[in-house]
Short mmCIF file of C-alpha atoms in Angstrom, two decimals:
data_model
loop_
_atom_site.label_atom_id
_atom_site.label_comp_id
_atom_site.label_asym_id
_atom_site.label_seq_id
_atom_site.Cartn_x
_atom_site.Cartn_y
_atom_site.Cartn_z
CA UNK A 1 -39.20 4.06 111.41
CA UNK A 2 -41.97 6.76 110.02
CA UNK A 3 -44.88 6.56 111.36
CA UNK A 4 -46.67 3.53 109.68
CA UNK A 5 -49.38 5.31 108.06
CA UNK A 6 -47.49 7.02 105.30
CA UNK A 7 -46.01 3.63 104.58
CA UNK A 8 -48.19 2.32 101.91
CA UNK A 9 -48.29 -1.23 100.78
CA UNK A 10 -48.49 -3.61 98.23
CA UNK A 11 -46.86 -7.55 97.80
CA UNK A 12 -43.23 -6.35 97.35
CA UNK A 13 -43.73 -3.87 100.19
CA UNK A 14 -45.25 -6.16 102.68
CA UNK A 15 -42.46 -9.12 101.68
CA UNK A 16 -39.44 -6.37 102.70
CA UNK A 17 -41.12 -4.79 105.40
CA UNK A 18 -41.41 -8.79 107.37
CA UNK A 19 -38.32 -10.27 105.54
CA UNK A 20 -35.75 -12.16 108.46
CA UNK A 21 -32.66 -14.35 108.29
CA UNK A 22 -33.53 -18.49 108.40
CA UNK A 23 -30.82 -20.51 109.21
CA UNK A 24 -32.63 -23.71 109.67
CA UNK A 25 -35.07 -25.39 106.49
CA UNK A 26 -37.32 -28.27 106.02
CA UNK A 27 -35.90 -31.45 103.83
CA UNK A 28 -38.44 -29.98 101.44
CA UNK A 29 -36.34 -29.71 97.72
CA UNK A 30 -35.72 -26.34 96.40
CA UNK A 31 -36.96 -27.09 93.02
CA UNK A 32 -34.69 -26.66 89.91
CA UNK A 33 -37.37 -24.58 88.28
CA UNK A 34 -37.83 -22.78 91.44
CA UNK A 35 -33.81 -21.82 91.40
CA UNK A 36 -33.78 -21.69 87.94
CA UNK A 37 -36.88 -18.40 88.53
CA UNK A 38 -34.85 -16.30 91.10
CA UNK A 39 -32.06 -16.07 89.25
CA UNK A 40 -33.72 -15.05 85.64
CA UNK A 41 -35.43 -12.80 87.02
CA UNK A 42 -32.79 -11.34 89.92
CA UNK A 43 -30.69 -11.18 86.82
CA UNK A 44 -32.89 -8.04 85.81
CA UNK A 45 -30.93 -5.86 88.44
CA UNK A 46 -29.64 -3.12 87.18
CA UNK A 47 -26.02 -3.69 86.40
CA UNK A 48 -23.49 -0.36 85.57
CA UNK A 49 -23.39 0.40 82.06
CA UNK A 50 -24.21 -3.52 81.54
CA UNK A 51 -21.39 -4.74 82.18
CA UNK A 52 -22.89 -8.14 84.03
CA UNK A 53 -19.71 -7.91 85.84
CA UNK A 54 -21.61 -11.30 87.92
CA UNK A 55 -21.55 -15.73 88.18
CA UNK A 56 -23.97 -17.64 90.15
CA UNK A 57 -22.65 -20.73 91.19
CA UNK A 58 -25.78 -23.00 92.45
CA UNK A 59 -24.47 -25.69 94.54
CA UNK A 60 -26.65 -28.29 96.23
CA UNK A 61 -23.83 -31.17 96.31
CA UNK A 62 -23.74 -32.39 100.17
CA UNK A 63 -19.91 -32.58 99.77
CA UNK A 64 -19.37 -29.00 98.54
CA UNK A 65 -21.45 -27.45 100.97
CA UNK A 66 -20.31 -29.34 104.05
CA UNK A 67 -16.63 -28.11 102.60
CA UNK A 68 -17.77 -24.62 102.23
CA UNK A 69 -19.32 -24.57 105.64
CA UNK A 70 -16.18 -24.73 107.32
CA UNK A 71 -14.96 -22.32 104.64
CA UNK A 72 -16.84 -19.78 105.80
CA UNK A 73 -16.69 -19.70 109.30
CA UNK A 74 -17.99 -22.86 110.12
CA UNK A 75 -22.05 -21.76 109.41
CA UNK A 76 -23.57 -25.04 109.61
CA UNK A 77 -26.54 -23.39 108.15
CA UNK A 78 -24.47 -23.68 104.85
CA UNK A 79 -24.11 -27.77 105.00
CA UNK A 80 -27.60 -28.22 106.18
CA UNK A 81 -29.59 -25.53 102.87
CA UNK A 82 -30.38 -27.61 100.34
CA UNK A 83 -29.30 -24.96 97.93
CA UNK A 84 -26.47 -22.92 98.21
CA UNK A 85 -25.74 -20.33 95.93
CA UNK A 86 -22.50 -18.40 95.44
CA UNK A 87 -22.57 -14.83 94.02
CA UNK A 88 -19.35 -14.20 91.66
CA UNK A 89 -17.74 -11.06 90.64
CA UNK A 90 -16.67 -12.36 87.40
CA UNK A 91 -14.43 -9.85 84.78
CA UNK A 92 -13.79 -12.90 82.55
CA UNK A 93 -16.29 -11.63 80.34
CA UNK A 94 -14.31 -7.65 80.28
CA UNK A 95 -10.98 -9.64 80.31
CA UNK A 96 -12.40 -11.28 76.92
CA UNK A 97 -13.32 -8.04 75.40
CA UNK A 98 -10.62 -6.11 76.72
CA UNK A 99 -7.86 -8.96 74.76
CA UNK A 100 -10.33 -9.66 71.86
CA UNK A 101 -9.15 -5.07 70.68
CA UNK A 102 -5.96 -5.71 71.82
CA UNK A 103 -5.98 -4.52 75.46
CA UNK A 104 -5.19 -5.69 78.48
CA UNK A 105 -7.01 -6.06 82.30
CA UNK A 106 -3.99 -5.42 83.40
CA UNK A 107 -3.07 -2.41 86.09
CA UNK A 108 -7.16 -1.19 86.10
CA UNK A 109 -8.73 1.15 88.77
CA UNK A 110 -10.47 -0.19 91.86
CA UNK A 111 -13.88 0.98 90.06
CA UNK A 112 -12.98 -2.64 88.11
CA UNK A 113 -12.81 -4.35 90.72
CA UNK A 114 -15.72 -2.37 92.51
CA UNK A 115 -18.14 -2.44 89.90
CA UNK A 116 -18.87 -6.14 89.93
CA UNK A 117 -18.17 -6.89 93.16
CA UNK A 118 -21.60 -4.14 93.02
CA UNK A 119 -23.36 -5.76 90.55
CA UNK A 120 -23.24 -9.03 92.62
CA UNK A 121 -24.82 -7.45 95.41
CA UNK A 122 -27.76 -5.91 93.28
CA UNK A 123 -28.69 -9.42 91.71
CA UNK A 124 -28.58 -11.50 95.53
CA UNK A 125 -30.21 -8.62 97.00
CA UNK A 126 -32.76 -9.26 93.71
CA UNK A 127 -32.41 -13.20 94.08
CA UNK A 128 -32.95 -12.69 97.71
CA UNK A 129 -36.75 -10.42 96.64
CA UNK A 130 -37.80 -13.19 94.41
CA UNK A 131 -36.65 -16.87 96.53
CA UNK A 132 -38.96 -14.28 99.74
CA UNK A 133 -41.54 -14.30 97.84
CA UNK A 134 -42.16 -17.99 97.21
CA UNK A 135 -41.80 -18.78 100.22
CA UNK A 136 -38.39 -19.97 100.46
CA UNK A 137 -36.89 -18.50 103.38
CA UNK A 138 -32.75 -17.53 103.30
CA UNK A 139 -30.17 -16.14 104.73
CA UNK A 140 -26.61 -14.10 102.94
CA UNK A 141 -23.53 -15.40 104.38
CA UNK A 142 -20.87 -13.00 103.81
CA UNK A 143 -18.11 -15.48 105.96
CA UNK A 144 -17.36 -16.66 101.71
CA UNK A 145 -15.10 -13.89 101.81
CA UNK A 146 -12.69 -15.36 105.21
CA UNK A 147 -11.14 -18.08 103.15
CA UNK A 148 -11.72 -16.43 99.39
CA UNK A 149 -8.71 -18.79 98.44
CA UNK A 150 -10.06 -21.88 99.79
CA UNK A 151 -13.84 -20.52 98.45
CA UNK A 152 -12.41 -20.48 94.61
CA UNK A 153 -11.12 -23.56 95.06
CA UNK A 154 -14.29 -25.86 96.00
CA UNK A 155 -15.88 -23.48 93.28
CA UNK A 156 -13.32 -24.55 90.58
CA UNK A 157 -13.63 -20.37 90.39
CA UNK A 158 -10.78 -19.36 87.17
CA UNK A 159 -8.90 -16.50 87.71
CA UNK A 160 -10.59 -13.11 87.73
CA UNK A 161 -13.61 -14.18 89.76
CA UNK A 162 -14.46 -14.19 93.64
CA UNK A 163 -17.57 -15.23 95.90
CA UNK A 164 -18.55 -11.63 96.91
CA UNK A 165 -21.12 -14.02 98.98
CA UNK A 166 -23.40 -16.60 99.69
CA UNK A 167 -26.77 -17.08 99.94
CA UNK A 168 -28.58 -20.48 101.74
CA UNK A 169 -31.84 -20.71 100.89
CA UNK A 170 -34.89 -23.52 101.72
CA UNK A 171 -37.84 -24.29 103.42
CA UNK A 172 -38.55 -22.40 106.99
CA UNK A 173 -38.57 -24.98 109.78
CA UNK A 174 -37.97 -21.80 111.55
CA UNK A 175 -39.68 -18.81 112.75
CA UNK A 176 -37.50 -15.83 113.80
CA UNK A 177 -38.38 -12.96 115.33
CA UNK A 178 -37.22 -10.17 113.12
CA UNK A 179 -34.48 -8.00 114.57
CA UNK A 180 -35.22 -4.16 114.70
CA UNK A 181 -32.75 -1.38 112.34
CA UNK A 182 -32.64 1.55 113.57
CA UNK A 183 -34.22 4.76 113.42
CA UNK A 184 -35.44 5.88 110.07
CA UNK A 185 -34.55 9.24 111.10
CA UNK A 186 -31.54 8.48 111.79
CA UNK A 187 -30.45 6.93 109.20
CA UNK A 188 -31.96 9.31 106.16
CA UNK A 189 -31.22 13.28 106.04
CA UNK A 190 -32.70 15.86 103.79
CA UNK A 191 -30.86 17.89 100.87
CA UNK A 192 -27.44 17.41 102.80
CA UNK A 193 -25.79 14.68 105.65
CA UNK A 194 -27.03 15.91 109.33
CA UNK A 195 -31.01 17.11 108.04
CA UNK A 196 -33.01 14.91 109.37
CA UNK A 197 -36.70 15.69 109.90
CA UNK A 198 -36.75 15.64 113.07
CA UNK A 199 -33.20 16.74 114.14
CA UNK A 200 -31.81 13.35 115.50
CA UNK A 201 -28.87 13.79 117.58
CA UNK A 202 -26.65 10.40 116.37
CA UNK A 203 -25.63 9.62 119.12
CA UNK A 204 -28.51 9.64 120.69
CA UNK A 205 -30.01 6.52 117.81
CA UNK A 206 -27.34 4.79 119.09
CA UNK A 207 -27.73 4.24 122.52
CA UNK A 208 -31.37 4.13 121.54
CA UNK A 209 -31.07 1.15 119.18
CA UNK A 210 -28.06 0.07 121.40
CA UNK A 211 -31.17 -0.47 124.23
CA UNK A 212 -34.01 -1.75 121.80
CA UNK A 213 -31.33 -5.15 120.48
CA UNK A 214 -30.51 -5.57 123.24
CA UNK A 215 -33.78 -5.70 124.66
CA UNK A 216 -34.78 -7.81 121.75
CA UNK A 217 -31.65 -10.40 122.02
CA UNK A 218 -32.97 -10.73 125.86
CA UNK A 219 -36.71 -11.73 124.78
CA UNK A 220 -34.94 -14.79 122.88
CA UNK A 221 -32.62 -15.81 126.13
CA UNK A 222 -29.41 -14.41 124.93
CA UNK A 223 -26.78 -13.09 126.78
CA UNK A 224 -25.89 -9.27 125.18
CA UNK A 225 -24.37 -6.46 126.91
CA UNK A 226 -26.31 -3.11 127.16
CA UNK A 227 -24.78 -1.44 124.70
CA UNK A 228 -25.35 -4.73 122.53
CA UNK A 229 -24.61 -3.37 118.78
CA UNK A 230 -21.92 -0.67 119.86
CA UNK A 231 -19.95 -3.71 121.56
CA UNK A 232 -20.56 -6.41 119.52
CA UNK A 233 -19.65 -3.57 116.15
CA UNK A 234 -16.42 -3.45 118.37
CA UNK A 235 -15.71 -7.12 118.89
CA UNK A 236 -16.27 -7.52 114.81
CA UNK A 237 -13.88 -4.77 113.33
CA UNK A 238 -11.07 -4.47 115.99
CA UNK A 239 -8.28 -5.79 115.69
CA UNK A 240 -9.53 -5.42 111.44
CA UNK A 241 -12.05 -7.35 109.98
CA UNK A 242 -10.77 -9.74 106.67
CA UNK A 243 -7.18 -8.23 106.82
CA UNK A 244 -5.64 -10.64 104.77
CA UNK A 245 -8.60 -10.00 102.29
CA UNK A 246 -6.95 -7.09 99.84
CA UNK A 247 -3.90 -10.47 99.26
CA UNK A 248 -5.50 -12.92 99.05
CA UNK A 249 -7.88 -10.93 96.15
CA UNK A 250 -4.42 -10.59 94.50
CA UNK A 251 -4.48 -13.99 94.00
CA UNK A 252 -7.64 -14.08 92.81
CA UNK A 253 -6.87 -11.53 89.53
CA UNK A 254 -7.98 -8.68 92.37
CA UNK A 255 -5.60 -6.41 92.15
CA UNK A 256 -6.01 -2.94 90.96
CA UNK A 257 -4.61 0.57 91.44
#
């Protein structure tokens, strides 16, 4: 990260700089007014060409959250959080607009599916930021893509809708240590890729981050290797992660050339 003296400060900046993923919550409920505020505000997020190709399913029912927890890889916090938000790519309204004009969404191109997932992600991050600003903490749940057809069944999603990711929300019971991020100069390039402010070497950036992450985990009493991040990425992506996702999304109506 750049010298802290170069970073300006306001409430939004401070909220993001201090953000952590929280997985343990108190029994205090999250009110309907707060959820509505979070979502109505997040719906002002950017959307490609005003498409608004997203929908959100708010889940409070304990049995549904328990079923979702199992479908998301056994993540206990999905069942325990007072509110679970499912951020969905939703092509139903686009399909309706095409049909009204005598056209079909069938055999559409990759952009159609991609833009809906991006729309959902922009809304989701905005919702996370609003919630955090209210003191409500949470964690993103990419495990919703582990079994997308099962998640769709639990949520009653129609054809052309799938859950891109979920989000647990609640009042925090824990204050986890903030995980380090990769060095700023390894992530920011000027004018073209590979031109960093300091001429930082890409391999050294990863080596430095492996070391920093290992120290972070060991400081929490967690076992890890010296090459903490690199080894973790290797385990996550070899064999390929969610290798059947393309076929499952076809079943849900996201089969584009």
